[in-house]
Amino acid sequence: MGDFTGQTIVVTGGSGGLGRAIATAFAGQGGRVVVADLDLPAAEAVAASLEGAVAHPLDVTDEASWDALLDRVDADLGGLDVLVNNAGIFVPNIPFEDMSLDLWRRHIAVNLDGTFLGCRQAIRRMKGRGKGAIVNMGSGMSIRANPLASAYCASKAGVLMTTRTAAHAAGKYGIRVNCVLPGPVHTAMLMGNVAPGGDEDAFLTRMLGNSPMGVMASPEDIAAGVVFLASPAAKAITGVHLPVDGGNMPGG
């Protein structure tokens, strides 16, 4: 799909299920991967498993934290080529009318503000080089309403417009900005949707039933979509969102 040899790729939320798969995919194609995460020991464990990878702490909601990360990338790794804004949170099963303002704001801060800061800081660093790719992580719930996930839906819907506005702003610098929309993926975040005492097998069966193909995308499937959008194969693609979900995208 693409040779990333000599390129530096930063993956935020790199210690999680999707982050690990994305970091692994880029490392497998020769990229120098920076596993960035709030949980530094977990990021170090992922980096240790990948050839040429390094770990770095990152609070995606904090501008100074972004500057520290990208200063290191500039100084030690030759500059930023690809940013994957993957970090996110999801606290499920909260009725709209019971959503607290603090929890709403936390979703917005991590999922949306973090994506904005990543795009903004990356564009500032990349524009002088005349190239670069940014891939944001949306969700099927970016475009499908779930009244038990109002804060998550709102934050991920915002990621779509942030992707489009960033793509328009960055195009003149040769920088592309796109977004992947995963559907259900068997990760710890997905399984957090199972109510206490609930049947996990029944939950997974229900998730599979939403796909006309009868499949659930794997972390590796999501990673393949991210790598494609960052690769030269997508050189004429910017400002789009790519569902990777087995067709699990009914409107609503």
JSON list of C-alpha atoms in Angstrom, two decimals:
[
{"chain": "A", "resi": 1, "resn": "MET", "atom": "CA", "xyz": [0.00, 0.00, 0.00]},
{"chain": "A", "resi": 2, "resn": "GLY", "atom": "CA", "xyz": [2.83, 2.36, 0.80]},
{"chain": "A", "resi": 3, "resn": "ASP", "atom": "CA", "xyz": [6.44, 2.48, 1.87]},
{"chain": "A", "resi": 4, "resn": "PHE", "atom": "CA", "xyz": [6.89, 4.69, 4.94]},
{"chain": "A", "resi": 5, "resn": "THR", "atom": "CA", "xyz": [10.62, 4.10, 5.24]},
{"chain": "A", "resi": 6, "resn": "GLY", "atom": "CA", "xyz": [12.29, 7.22, 6.58]},
{"chain": "A", "resi": 7, "resn": "GLN", "atom": "CA", "xyz": [8.98, 8.82, 7.59]},
{"chain": "A", "resi": 8, "resn": "THR", "atom": "CA", "xyz": [8.01, 9.74, 11.13]},
{"chain": "A", "resi": 9, "resn": "ILE", "atom": "CA", "xyz": [4.50, 8.80, 12.20]},
{"chain": "A", "resi": 10, "resn": "VAL", "atom": "CA", "xyz": [2.94, 9.93, 15.48]},
{"chain": "A", "resi": 11, "resn": "VAL", "atom": "CA", "xyz": [0.03, 7.84, 16.75]},
{"chain": "A", "resi": 12, "resn": "THR", "atom": "CA", "xyz": [-1.88, 9.33, 19.68]},
{"chain": "A", "resi": 13, "resn": "GLY", "atom": "CA", "xyz": [-3.62, 6.97, 22.06]},
{"chain": "A", "resi": 14, "resn": "GLY", "atom": "CA", "xyz": [-1.02, 4.54, 20.81]},
{"chain": "A", "resi": 15, "resn": "SER", "atom": "CA", "xyz": [-1.27, 2.06, 23.67]},
{"chain": "A", "resi": 16, "resn": "GLY", "atom": "CA", "xyz": [-4.95, 1.18, 23.12]},
{"chain": "A", "resi": 17, "resn": "GLY", "atom": "CA", "xyz": [-6.44, -1.51, 20.91]},
{"chain": "A", "resi": 18, "resn": "LEU", "atom": "CA", "xyz": [-6.71, 0.61, 17.77]},
{"chain": "A", "resi": 19, "resn": "GLY", "atom": "CA", "xyz": [-3.60, 2.62, 18.52]},
{"chain": "A", "resi": 20, "resn": "ARG", "atom": "CA", "xyz": [-1.44, -0.47, 18.87]},
{"chain": "A", "resi": 21, "resn": "ALA", "atom": "CA", "xyz": [-2.75, -1.88, 15.58]},
{"chain": "A", "resi": 22, "resn": "ILE", "atom": "CA", "xyz": [-2.13, 1.41, 13.78]},
{"chain": "A", "resi": 23, "resn": "ALA", "atom": "CA", "xyz": [1.38, 1.76, 15.19]},
{"chain": "A", "resi": 24, "resn": "THR", "atom": "CA", "xyz": [2.14, -1.84, 14.25]},
{"chain": "A", "resi": 25, "resn": "ALA", "atom": "CA", "xyz": [0.90, -1.32, 10.68]},
{"chain": "A", "resi": 26, "resn": "PHE", "atom": "CA", "xyz": [3.08, 1.73, 10.10]},
{"chain": "A", "resi": 27, "resn": "ALA", "atom": "CA", "xyz": [6.12, 0.10, 11.70]},
{"chain": "A", "resi": 28, "resn": "GLY", "atom": "CA", "xyz": [5.59, -2.91, 9.44]},
{"chain": "A", "resi": 29, "resn": "GLN", "atom": "CA", "xyz": [5.95, -0.60, 6.43]},
{"chain": "A", "resi": 30, "resn": "GLY", "atom": "CA", "xyz": [9.20, 0.92, 7.59]},
{"chain": "A", "resi": 31, "resn": "GLY", "atom": "CA", "xyz": [7.91, 3.96, 9.46]},
{"chain": "A", "resi": 32, "resn": "ARG", "atom": "CA", "xyz": [9.56, 5.49, 12.51]},
{"chain": "A", "resi": 33, "resn": "VAL", "atom": "CA", "xyz": [6.61, 5.36, 14.88]},
{"chain": "A", "resi": 34, "resn": "VAL", "atom": "CA", "xyz": [6.13, 7.56, 17.93]},
{"chain": "A", "resi": 35, "resn": "VAL", "atom": "CA", "xyz": [3.66, 5.92, 20.30]},
{"chain": "A", "resi": 36, "resn": "ALA", "atom": "CA", "xyz": [2.14, 8.90, 22.13]},
{"chain": "A", "resi": 37, "resn": "ASP", "atom": "CA", "xyz": [-0.11, 8.32, 25.09]},
{"chain": "A", "resi": 38, "resn": "LEU", "atom": "CA", "xyz": [-1.14, 9.74, 28.47]},
{"chain": "A", "resi": 39, "resn": "ASP", "atom": "CA", "xyz": [-0.15, 6.34, 29.91]},
{"chain": "A", "resi": 40, "resn": "LEU", "atom": "CA", "xyz": [3.60, 6.42, 29.26]},
{"chain": "A", "resi": 41, "resn": "PRO", "atom": "CA", "xyz": [4.44, 2.93, 30.61]},
{"chain": "A", "resi": 42, "resn": "ALA", "atom": "CA", "xyz": [1.78, 1.42, 28.32]},
{"chain": "A", "resi": 43, "resn": "ALA", "atom": "CA", "xyz": [3.14, 3.41, 25.38]},
{"chain": "A", "resi": 44, "resn": "GLU", "atom": "CA", "xyz": [6.66, 2.23, 26.18]},
{"chain": "A", "resi": 45, "resn": "ALA", "atom": "CA", "xyz": [5.48, -1.38, 26.17]},
{"chain": "A", "resi": 46, "resn": "VAL", "atom": "CA", "xyz": [3.99, -0.96, 22.68]},
{"chain": "A", "resi": 47, "resn": "ALA", "atom": "CA", "xyz": [7.07, 0.85, 21.39]},
{"chain": "A", "resi": 48, "resn": "ALA", "atom": "CA", "xyz": [9.35, -1.88, 22.74]},
{"chain": "A", "resi": 49, "resn": "SER", "atom": "CA", "xyz": [7.51, -4.43, 20.61]},
{"chain": "A", "resi": 50, "resn": "LEU", "atom": "CA", "xyz": [8.05, -2.48, 17.36]},
{"chain": "A", "resi": 51, "resn": "GLU", "atom": "CA", "xyz": [11.29, -2.01, 15.50]},
{"chain": "A", "resi": 52, "resn": "GLY", "atom": "CA", "xyz": [12.48, 1.58, 15.57]},
{"chain": "A", "resi": 53, "resn": "ALA", "atom": "CA", "xyz": [9.52, 2.87, 17.60]},
{"chain": "A", "resi": 54, "resn": "VAL", "atom": "CA", "xyz": [9.74, 5.25, 20.54]},
{"chain": "A", "resi": 55, "resn": "ALA", "atom": "CA", "xyz": [7.26, 6.34, 23.19]},
{"chain": "A", "resi": 56, "resn": "HIS", "atom": "CA", "xyz": [6.41, 9.83, 24.35]},
{"chain": "A", "resi": 57, "resn": "PRO", "atom": "CA", "xyz": [3.91, 11.14, 26.92]},
{"chain": "A", "resi": 58, "resn": "LEU", "atom": "CA", "xyz": [1.04, 13.18, 25.54]},
{"chain": "A", "resi": 59, "resn": "ASP", "atom": "CA", "xyz": [-2.03, 14.84, 26.99]},
{"chain": "A", "resi": 60, "resn": "VAL", "atom": "CA", "xyz": [-3.94, 15.67, 23.82]},
{"chain": "A", "resi": 61, "resn": "THR", "atom": "CA", "xyz": [-5.92, 18.40, 25.61]},
{"chain": "A", "resi": 62, "resn": "ASP", "atom": "CA", "xyz": [-2.78, 20.36, 26.52]},
{"chain": "A", "resi": 63, "resn": "GLU", "atom": "CA", "xyz": [-0.98, 22.67, 24.07]},
{"chain": "A", "resi": 64, "resn": "ALA", "atom": "CA", "xyz": [2.33, 22.50, 25.92]},
{"chain": "A", "resi": 65, "resn": "SER", "atom": "CA", "xyz": [2.23, 18.72, 25.81]},
{"chain": "A", "resi": 66, "resn": "TRP", "atom": "CA", "xyz": [1.79, 18.82, 22.03]},
{"chain": "A", "resi": 67, "resn": "ASP", "atom": "CA", "xyz": [4.69, 21.24, 21.70]},
{"chain": "A", "resi": 68, "resn": "ALA", "atom": "CA", "xyz": [6.97, 19.01, 23.77]},
{"chain": "A", "resi": 69, "resn": "LEU", "atom": "CA", "xyz": [6.12, 16.01, 21.62]},
{"chain": "A", "resi": 70, "resn": "LEU", "atom": "CA", "xyz": [6.60, 17.77, 18.29]},
{"chain": "A", "resi": 71, "resn": "ASP", "atom": "CA", "xyz": [9.76, 19.52, 19.44]},
{"chain": "A", "resi": 72, "resn": "ARG", "atom": "CA", "xyz": [11.23, 16.07, 20.04]},
{"chain": "A", "resi": 73, "resn": "VAL", "atom": "CA", "xyz": [10.02, 14.86, 16.65]},
{"chain": "A", "resi": 74, "resn": "ASP", "atom": "CA", "xyz": [11.66, 17.85, 14.96]},
{"chain": "A", "resi": 75, "resn": "ALA", "atom": "CA", "xyz": [14.91, 17.59, 16.91]},
{"chain": "A", "resi": 76, "resn": "ASP", "atom": "CA", "xyz": [15.44, 13.83, 16.96]},
{"chain": "A", "resi": 77, "resn": "LEU", "atom": "CA", "xyz": [13.37, 12.28, 14.16]},
{"chain": "A", "resi": 78, "resn": "GLY", "atom": "CA", "xyz": [13.66, 14.62, 11.21]},
{"chain": "A", "resi": 79, "resn": "GLY", "atom": "CA", "xyz": [10.23, 16.20, 11.45]},
{"chain": "A", "resi": 80, "resn": "LEU", "atom": "CA", "xyz": [6.62, 15.04, 11.29]},
{"chain": "A", "resi": 81, "resn": "ASP", "atom": "CA", "xyz": [5.34, 13.24, 8.19]},
{"chain": "A", "resi": 82, "resn": "VAL", "atom": "CA", "xyz": [2.10, 11.62, 9.43]},
{"chain": "A", "resi": 83, "resn": "LEU", "atom": "CA", "xyz": [-0.11, 12.31, 12.44]},
{"chain": "A", "resi": 84, "resn": "VAL", "atom": "CA", "xyz": [-2.85, 9.92, 13.49]},
{"chain": "A", "resi": 85, "resn": "ASN", "atom": "CA", "xyz": [-5.25, 11.57, 15.94]},
{"chain": "A", "resi": 86, "resn": "ASN", "atom": "CA", "xyz": [-6.49, 8.35, 17.52]},
{"chain": "A", "resi": 87, "resn": "ALA", "atom": "CA", "xyz": [-6.74, 9.20, 21.24]},
{"chain": "A", "resi": 88, "resn": "GLY", "atom": "CA", "xyz": [-10.27, 9.25, 22.60]},
{"chain": "A", "resi": 89, "resn": "ILE", "atom": "CA", "xyz": [-12.62, 8.43, 25.44]},
{"chain": "A", "resi": 90, "resn": "PHE", "atom": "CA", "xyz": [-16.12, 6.97, 25.58]},
{"chain": "A", "resi": 91, "resn": "VAL", "atom": "CA", "xyz": [-18.26, 6.59, 28.68]},
{"chain": "A", "resi": 92, "resn": "PRO", "atom": "CA", "xyz": [-21.34, 4.68, 27.47]},
{"chain": "A", "resi": 93, "resn": "ASN", "atom": "CA", "xyz": [-24.88, 3.95, 28.63]},
{"chain": "A", "resi": 94, "resn": "ILE", "atom": "CA", "xyz": [-25.76, 7.39, 30.00]},
{"chain": "A", "resi": 95, "resn": "PRO", "atom": "CA", "xyz": [-29.22, 8.66, 29.04]},
{"chain": "A", "resi": 96, "resn": "PHE", "atom": "CA", "xyz": [-29.14, 12.12, 27.47]},
{"chain": "A", "resi": 97, "resn": "GLU", "atom": "CA", "xyz": [-31.01, 13.69, 30.37]},
{"chain": "A", "resi": 98, "resn": "ASP", "atom": "CA", "xyz": [-28.55, 12.20, 32.86]},
{"chain": "A", "resi": 99, "resn": "MET", "atom": "CA", "xyz": [-25.39, 13.38, 31.12]},
{"chain": "A", "resi": 100, "resn": "SER", "atom": "CA", "xyz": [-23.38, 15.63, 33.42]},
{"chain": "A", "resi": 101, "resn": "LEU", "atom": "CA", "xyz": [-21.82, 18.79, 32.07]},
{"chain": "A", "resi": 102, "resn": "ASP", "atom": "CA", "xyz": [-18.41, 17.73, 33.40]},
{"chain": "A", "resi": 103, "resn": "LEU", "atom": "CA", "xyz": [-18.51, 14.42, 31.54]},
{"chain": "A", "resi": 104, "resn": "TRP", "atom": "CA", "xyz": [-19.83, 16.14, 28.39]},
{"chain": "A", "resi": 105, "resn": "ARG", "atom": "CA", "xyz": [-16.92, 18.56, 28.54]},
{"chain": "A", "resi": 106, "resn": "ARG", "atom": "CA", "xyz": [-14.42, 15.74, 29.09]},
{"chain": "A", "resi": 107, "resn": "HIS", "atom": "CA", "xyz": [-15.55, 14.02, 25.89]},
{"chain": "A", "resi": 108, "resn": "ILE", "atom": "CA", "xyz": [-15.30, 17.28, 23.98]},
{"chain": "A", "resi": 109, "resn": "ALA", "atom": "CA", "xyz": [-11.87, 18.05, 25.46]},
{"chain": "A", "resi": 110, "resn": "VAL", "atom": "CA", "xyz": [-10.28, 14.71, 24.58]},
{"chain": "A", "resi": 111, "resn": "ASN", "atom": "CA", "xyz": [-12.10, 13.72, 21.38]},
{"chain": "A", "resi": 112, "resn": "LEU", "atom": "CA", "xyz": [-12.64, 17.09, 19.73]},
{"chain": "A", "resi": 113, "resn": "ASP", "atom": "CA", "xyz": [-10.25, 19.59, 21.30]},
{"chain": "A", "resi": 114, "resn": "GLY", "atom": "CA", "xyz": [-7.50, 16.96, 21.13]},
{"chain": "A", "resi": 115, "resn": "THR", "atom": "CA", "xyz": [-8.14, 16.44, 17.43]},
{"chain": "A", "resi": 116, "resn": "PHE", "atom": "CA", "xyz": [-8.20, 20.20, 16.79]},
{"chain": "A", "resi": 117, "resn": "LEU", "atom": "CA", "xyz": [-4.93, 20.72, 18.63]},
{"chain": "A", "resi": 118, "resn": "GLY", "atom": "CA", "xyz": [-3.30, 17.81, 16.84]},
{"chain": "A", "resi": 119, "resn": "CYS", "atom": "CA", "xyz": [-4.36, 19.11, 13.42]},
{"chain": "A", "resi": 120, "resn": "ARG", "atom": "CA", "xyz": [-3.36, 22.69, 14.22]},
{"chain": "A", "resi": 121, "resn": "GLN", "atom": "CA", "xyz": [0.03, 21.83, 15.67]},
{"chain": "A", "resi": 122, "resn": "ALA", "atom": "CA", "xyz": [0.80, 19.34, 12.91]},
{"chain": "A", "resi": 123, "resn": "ILE", "atom": "CA", "xyz": [-0.06, 21.83, 10.16]},
{"chain": "A", "resi": 124, "resn": "ARG", "atom": "CA", "xyz": [2.19, 24.42, 11.77]},
{"chain": "A", "resi": 125, "resn": "ARG", "atom": "CA", "xyz": [5.09, 21.95, 11.76]},
{"chain": "A", "resi": 126, "resn": "MET", "atom": "CA", "xyz": [4.40, 20.42, 8.33]},
{"chain": "A", "resi": 127, "resn": "LYS", "atom": "CA", "xyz": [3.63, 23.47, 6.21]},
{"chain": "A", "resi": 128, "resn": "GLY", "atom": "CA", "xyz": [7.22, 24.58, 5.86]},
{"chain": "A", "resi": 129, "resn": "ARG", "atom": "CA", "xyz": [8.06, 21.14, 4.44]},
{"chain": "A", "resi": 130, "resn": "GLY", "atom": "CA", "xyz": [5.29, 21.32, 1.83]},
{"chain": "A", "resi": 131, "resn": "LYS", "atom": "CA", "xyz": [3.87, 17.89, 2.60]},
{"chain": "A", "resi": 132, "resn": "GLY", "atom": "CA", "xyz": [2.25, 15.72, 5.23]},
{"chain": "A", "resi": 133, "resn": "ALA", "atom": "CA", "xyz": [-0.80, 13.63, 6.07]},
{"chain": "A", "resi": 134, "resn": "ILE", "atom": "CA", "xyz": [-3.14, 13.75, 9.03]},
{"chain": "A", "resi": 135, "resn": "VAL", "atom": "CA", "xyz": [-5.69, 11.02, 9.74]},
{"chain": "A", "resi": 136, "resn": "ASN", "atom": "CA", "xyz": [-8.33, 11.64, 12.39]},
{"chain": "A", "resi": 137, "resn": "MET", "atom": "CA", "xyz": [-10.39, 9.00, 14.16]},
{"chain": "A", "resi": 138, "resn": "GLY", "atom": "CA", "xyz": [-14.12, 9.50, 13.95]},
{"chain": "A", "resi": 139, "resn": "SER", "atom": "CA", "xyz": [-16.78, 6.88, 14.65]},
{"chain": "A", "resi": 140, "resn": "GLY", "atom": "CA", "xyz": [-19.93, 5.40, 13.22]},
{"chain": "A", "resi": 141, "resn": "MET", "atom": "CA", "xyz": [-21.53, 7.61, 15.86]},
{"chain": "A", "resi": 142, "resn": "SER", "atom": "CA", "xyz": [-20.13, 10.65, 14.11]},
{"chain": "A", "resi": 143, "resn": "ILE", "atom": "CA", "xyz": [-23.16, 10.33, 11.81]},
{"chain": "A", "resi": 144, "resn": "ARG", "atom": "CA", "xyz": [-25.53, 8.05, 13.69]},
{"chain": "A", "resi": 145, "resn": "ALA", "atom": "CA", "xyz": [-27.30, 9.29, 16.83]},
{"chain": "A", "resi": 146, "resn": "ASN", "atom": "CA", "xyz": [-27.17, 7.24, 20.02]},
{"chain": "A", "resi": 147, "resn": "PRO", "atom": "CA", "xyz": [-29.13, 8.81, 22.90]},
{"chain": "A", "resi": 148, "resn": "LEU", "atom": "CA", "xyz": [-27.05, 6.81, 25.39]},
{"chain": "A", "resi": 149, "resn": "ALA", "atom": "CA", "xyz": [-23.83, 8.33, 24.02]},
{"chain": "A", "resi": 150, "resn": "SER", "atom": "CA", "xyz": [-24.71, 11.98, 23.44]},
{"chain": "A", "resi": 151, "resn": "ALA", "atom": "CA", "xyz": [-21.34, 13.44, 24.41]},
{"chain": "A", "resi": 152, "resn": "TYR", "atom": "CA", "xyz": [-19.42, 10.91, 22.35]},
{"chain": "A", "resi": 153, "resn": "CYS", "atom": "CA", "xyz": [-21.67, 11.43, 19.32]},
{"chain": "A", "resi": 154, "resn": "ALA", "atom": "CA", "xyz": [-21.32, 15.21, 19.54]},
{"chain": "A", "resi": 155, "resn": "SER", "atom": "CA", "xyz": [-17.55, 15.09, 19.93]},
{"chain": "A", "resi": 156, "resn": "LYS", "atom": "CA", "xyz": [-17.08, 12.65, 17.06]},
{"chain": "A", "resi": 157, "resn": "ALA", "atom": "CA", "xyz": [-19.45, 14.60, 14.80]},
{"chain": "A", "resi": 158, "resn": "GLY", "atom": "CA", "xyz": [-17.25, 17.60, 15.47]},
{"chain": "A", "resi": 159, "resn": "VAL", "atom": "CA", "xyz": [-14.23, 15.59, 14.35]},
{"chain": "A", "resi": 160, "resn": "LEU", "atom": "CA", "xyz": [-15.77, 15.32, 10.87]},
{"chain": "A", "resi": 161, "resn": "MET", "atom": "CA", "xyz": [-16.09, 19.08, 10.41]},
{"chain": "A", "resi": 162, "resn": "THR", "atom": "CA", "xyz": [-12.69, 19.66, 11.98]},
{"chain": "A", "resi": 163, "resn": "THR", "atom": "CA", "xyz": [-11.30, 17.27, 9.38]},
{"chain": "A", "resi": 164, "resn": "ARG", "atom": "CA", "xyz": [-12.96, 19.17, 6.54]},
{"chain": "A", "resi": 165, "resn": "THR", "atom": "CA", "xyz": [-11.95, 22.63, 7.74]},
{"chain": "A", "resi": 166, "resn": "ALA", "atom": "CA", "xyz": [-8.39, 21.49, 8.43]},
{"chain": "A", "resi": 167, "resn": "ALA", "atom": "CA", "xyz": [-8.21, 19.91, 4.97]},
{"chain": "A", "resi": 168, "resn": "HIS", "atom": "CA", "xyz": [-9.29, 23.17, 3.34]},
{"chain": "A", "resi": 169, "resn": "ALA", "atom": "CA", "xyz": [-6.78, 25.14, 5.39]},
{"chain": "A", "resi": 170, "resn": "ALA", "atom": "CA", "xyz": [-3.87, 22.74, 4.84]},
{"chain": "A", "resi": 171, "resn": "GLY", "atom": "CA", "xyz": [-4.28, 21.90, 1.17]},
{"chain": "A", "resi": 172, "resn": "LYS", "atom": "CA", "xyz": [-2.27, 24.89, -0.01]},
{"chain": "A", "resi": 173, "resn": "TYR", "atom": "CA", "xyz": [0.69, 23.54, 1.95]},
{"chain": "A", "resi": 174, "resn": "GLY", "atom": "CA", "xyz": [0.51, 20.09, 0.36]},
{"chain": "A", "resi": 175, "resn": "ILE", "atom": "CA", "xyz": [-0.96, 18.57, 3.53]},
{"chain": "A", "resi": 176, "resn": "ARG", "atom": "CA", "xyz": [-3.89, 16.15, 3.38]},
{"chain": "A", "resi": 177, "resn": "VAL", "atom": "CA", "xyz": [-6.38, 15.66, 6.25]},
{"chain": "A", "resi": 178, "resn": "ASN", "atom": "CA", "xyz": [-8.82, 12.75, 6.31]},
{"chain": "A", "resi": 179, "resn": "CYS", "atom": "CA", "xyz": [-10.87, 10.73, 8.78]},
{"chain": "A", "resi": 180, "resn": "VAL", "atom": "CA", "xyz": [-11.62, 7.05, 9.39]},
{"chain": "A", "resi": 181, "resn": "LEU", "atom": "CA", "xyz": [-14.99, 6.04, 10.85]},
{"chain": "A", "resi": 182, "resn": "PRO", "atom": "CA", "xyz": [-14.80, 2.69, 12.63]},
{"chain": "A", "resi": 183, "resn": "GLY", "atom": "CA", "xyz": [-17.95, 0.79, 13.41]},
{"chain": "A", "resi": 184, "resn": "PRO", "atom": "CA", "xyz": [-17.95, -1.69, 16.30]},
{"chain": "A", "resi": 185, "resn": "VAL", "atom": "CA", "xyz": [-14.46, -3.12, 16.82]},
{"chain": "A", "resi": 186, "resn": "HIS", "atom": "CA", "xyz": [-13.77, -5.77, 19.44]},
{"chain": "A", "resi": 187, "resn": "THR", "atom": "CA", "xyz": [-11.68, -3.67, 21.81]},
{"chain": "A", "resi": 188, "resn": "ALA", "atom": "CA", "xyz": [-11.88, -2.80, 25.50]},
{"chain": "A", "resi": 189, "resn": "MET", "atom": "CA", "xyz": [-13.69, 0.43, 24.58]},
{"chain": "A", "resi": 190, "resn": "LEU", "atom": "CA", "xyz": [-16.42, -1.47, 22.72]},
{"chain": "A", "resi": 191, "resn": "MET", "atom": "CA", "xyz": [-16.88, -4.00, 25.50]},
{"chain": "A", "resi": 192, "resn": "GLY", "atom": "CA", "xyz": [-17.36, -1.12, 27.91]},
{"chain": "A", "resi": 193, "resn": "ASN", "atom": "CA", "xyz": [-20.82, -0.80, 26.33]},
{"chain": "A", "resi": 194, "resn": "VAL", "atom": "CA", "xyz": [-21.93, -4.04, 27.95]},
{"chain": "A", "resi": 195, "resn": "ALA", "atom": "CA", "xyz": [-24.02, -3.20, 31.00]},
{"chain": "A", "resi": 196, "resn": "PRO", "atom": "CA", "xyz": [-22.82, -4.64, 34.32]},
{"chain": "A", "resi": 197, "resn": "GLY", "atom": "CA", "xyz": [-23.91, -8.26, 34.44]},
{"chain": "A", "resi": 198, "resn": "GLY", "atom": "CA", "xyz": [-24.78, -8.21, 30.74]},
{"chain": "A", "resi": 199, "resn": "ASP", "atom": "CA", "xyz": [-24.17, -11.04, 28.29]},
{"chain": "A", "resi": 200, "resn": "GLU", "atom": "CA", "xyz": [-21.02, -10.23, 26.30]},
{"chain": "A", "resi": 201, "resn": "ASP", "atom": "CA", "xyz": [-21.67, -12.93, 23.69]},
{"chain": "A", "resi": 202, "resn": "ALA", "atom": "CA", "xyz": [-25.19, -11.65, 23.08]},
{"chain": "A", "resi": 203, "resn": "PHE", "atom": "CA", "xyz": [-23.83, -8.11, 22.77]},
{"chain": "A", "resi": 204, "resn": "LEU", "atom": "CA", "xyz": [-21.27, -9.15, 20.16]},
{"chain": "A", "resi": 205, "resn": "THR", "atom": "CA", "xyz": [-23.91, -11.11, 18.24]},
{"chain": "A", "resi": 206, "resn": "ARG", "atom": "CA", "xyz": [-26.08, -8.00, 18.16]},
{"chain": "A", "resi": 207, "resn": "MET", "atom": "CA", "xyz": [-23.16, -5.95, 16.85]},
{"chain": "A", "resi": 208, "resn": "LEU", "atom": "CA", "xyz": [-22.55, -8.49, 14.09]},
{"chain": "A", "resi": 209, "resn": "GLY", "atom": "CA", "xyz": [-26.22, -8.38, 13.18]},
{"chain": "A", "resi": 210, "resn": "ASN", "atom": "CA", "xyz": [-25.90, -4.70, 12.24]},
{"chain": "A", "resi": 211, "resn": "SER", "atom": "CA", "xyz": [-23.56, -5.55, 9.37]},
{"chain": "A", "resi": 212, "resn": "PRO", "atom": "CA", "xyz": [-25.02, -6.75, 6.05]},
{"chain": "A", "resi": 213, "resn": "MET", "atom": "CA", "xyz": [-21.78, -8.70, 5.64]},
{"chain": "A", "resi": 214, "resn": "GLY", "atom": "CA", "xyz": [-22.13, -10.28, 9.06]},
{"chain": "A", "resi": 215, "resn": "VAL", "atom": "CA", "xyz": [-18.65, -9.11, 10.01]},
{"chain": "A", "resi": 216, "resn": "MET", "atom": "CA", "xyz": [-17.09, -6.85, 12.61]},
{"chain": "A", "resi": 217, "resn": "ALA", "atom": "CA", "xyz": [-14.03, -4.88, 11.59]},
{"chain": "A", "resi": 218, "resn": "SER", "atom": "CA", "xyz": [-10.84, -5.80, 13.42]},
{"chain": "A", "resi": 219, "resn": "PRO", "atom": "CA", "xyz": [-8.27, -3.31, 14.74]},
{"chain": "A", "resi": 220, "resn": "GLU", "atom": "CA", "xyz": [-6.10, -4.35, 11.80]},
{"chain": "A", "resi": 221, "resn": "ASP", "atom": "CA", "xyz": [-8.91, -3.42, 9.38]},
{"chain": "A", "resi": 222, "resn": "ILE", "atom": "CA", "xyz": [-9.07, 0.05, 10.91]},
{"chain": "A", "resi": 223, "resn": "ALA", "atom": "CA", "xyz": [-5.30, 0.35, 10.73]},
{"chain": "A", "resi": 224, "resn": "ALA", "atom": "CA", "xyz": [-5.38, -0.55, 7.03]},
{"chain": "A", "resi": 225, "resn": "GLY", "atom": "CA", "xyz": [-7.81, 2.30, 6.37]},
{"chain": "A", "resi": 226, "resn": "VAL", "atom": "CA", "xyz": [-5.59, 4.73, 8.26]},
{"chain": "A", "resi": 227, "resn": "VAL", "atom": "CA", "xyz": [-2.46, 3.60, 6.41]},
{"chain": "A", "resi": 228, "resn": "PHE", "atom": "CA", "xyz": [-4.23, 3.93, 3.06]},
{"chain": "A", "resi": 229, "resn": "LEU", "atom": "CA", "xyz": [-5.31, 7.51, 3.74]},
{"chain": "A", "resi": 230, "resn": "ALA", "atom": "CA", "xyz": [-1.78, 8.42, 4.83]},
{"chain": "A", "resi": 231, "resn": "SER", "atom": "CA", "xyz": [-0.15, 6.75, 1.83]},
{"chain": "A", "resi": 232, "resn": "PRO", "atom": "CA", "xyz": [0.71, 8.00, -1.67]},
{"chain": "A", "resi": 233, "resn": "ALA", "atom": "CA", "xyz": [-2.15, 5.84, -2.96]},
{"chain": "A", "resi": 234, "resn": "ALA", "atom": "CA", "xyz": [-4.48, 8.51, -1.50]},
{"chain": "A", "resi": 235, "resn": "LYS", "atom": "CA", "xyz": [-2.51, 11.50, -2.78]},
{"chain": "A", "resi": 236, "resn": "ALA", "atom": "CA", "xyz": [-5.62, 13.01, -4.40]},
{"chain": "A", "resi": 237, "resn": "ILE", "atom": "CA", "xyz": [-7.87, 12.42, -1.37]},
{"chain": "A", "resi": 238, "resn": "THR", "atom": "CA", "xyz": [-8.42, 15.01, 1.35]},
{"chain": "A", "resi": 239, "resn": "GLY", "atom": "CA", "xyz": [-11.30, 16.13, 3.54]},
{"chain": "A", "resi": 240, "resn": "VAL", "atom": "CA", "xyz": [-13.15, 12.79, 3.39]},
{"chain": "A", "resi": 241, "resn": "HIS", "atom": "CA", "xyz": [-14.40, 10.30, 5.96]},
{"chain": "A", "resi": 242, "resn": "LEU", "atom": "CA", "xyz": [-13.91, 6.60, 5.27]},
{"chain": "A", "resi": 243, "resn": "PRO", "atom": "CA", "xyz": [-16.22, 4.12, 7.02]},
{"chain": "A", "resi": 244, "resn": "VAL", "atom": "CA", "xyz": [-14.49, 0.85, 7.90]},
{"chain": "A", "resi": 245, "resn": "ASP", "atom": "CA", "xyz": [-17.37, -1.05, 9.41]},
{"chain": "A", "resi": 246, "resn": "GLY", "atom": "CA", "xyz": [-18.72, -3.93, 7.32]},
{"chain": "A", "resi": 247, "resn": "GLY", "atom": "CA", "xyz": [-21.55, -1.71, 6.09]},
{"chain": "A", "resi": 248, "resn": "ASN", "atom": "CA", "xyz": [-22.70, -0.94, 9.64]},
{"chain": "A", "resi": 249, "resn": "MET", "atom": "CA", "xyz": [-23.83, 2.59, 8.80]},
{"chain": "A", "resi": 250, "resn": "PRO", "atom": "CA", "xyz": [-27.62, 3.02, 8.79]},
{"chain": "A", "resi": 251, "resn": "GLY", "atom": "CA", "xyz": [-28.72, 6.61, 9.07]},
{"chain": "A", "resi": 252, "resn": "GLY", "atom": "CA", "xyz": [-30.47, 7.93, 12.11]}
]
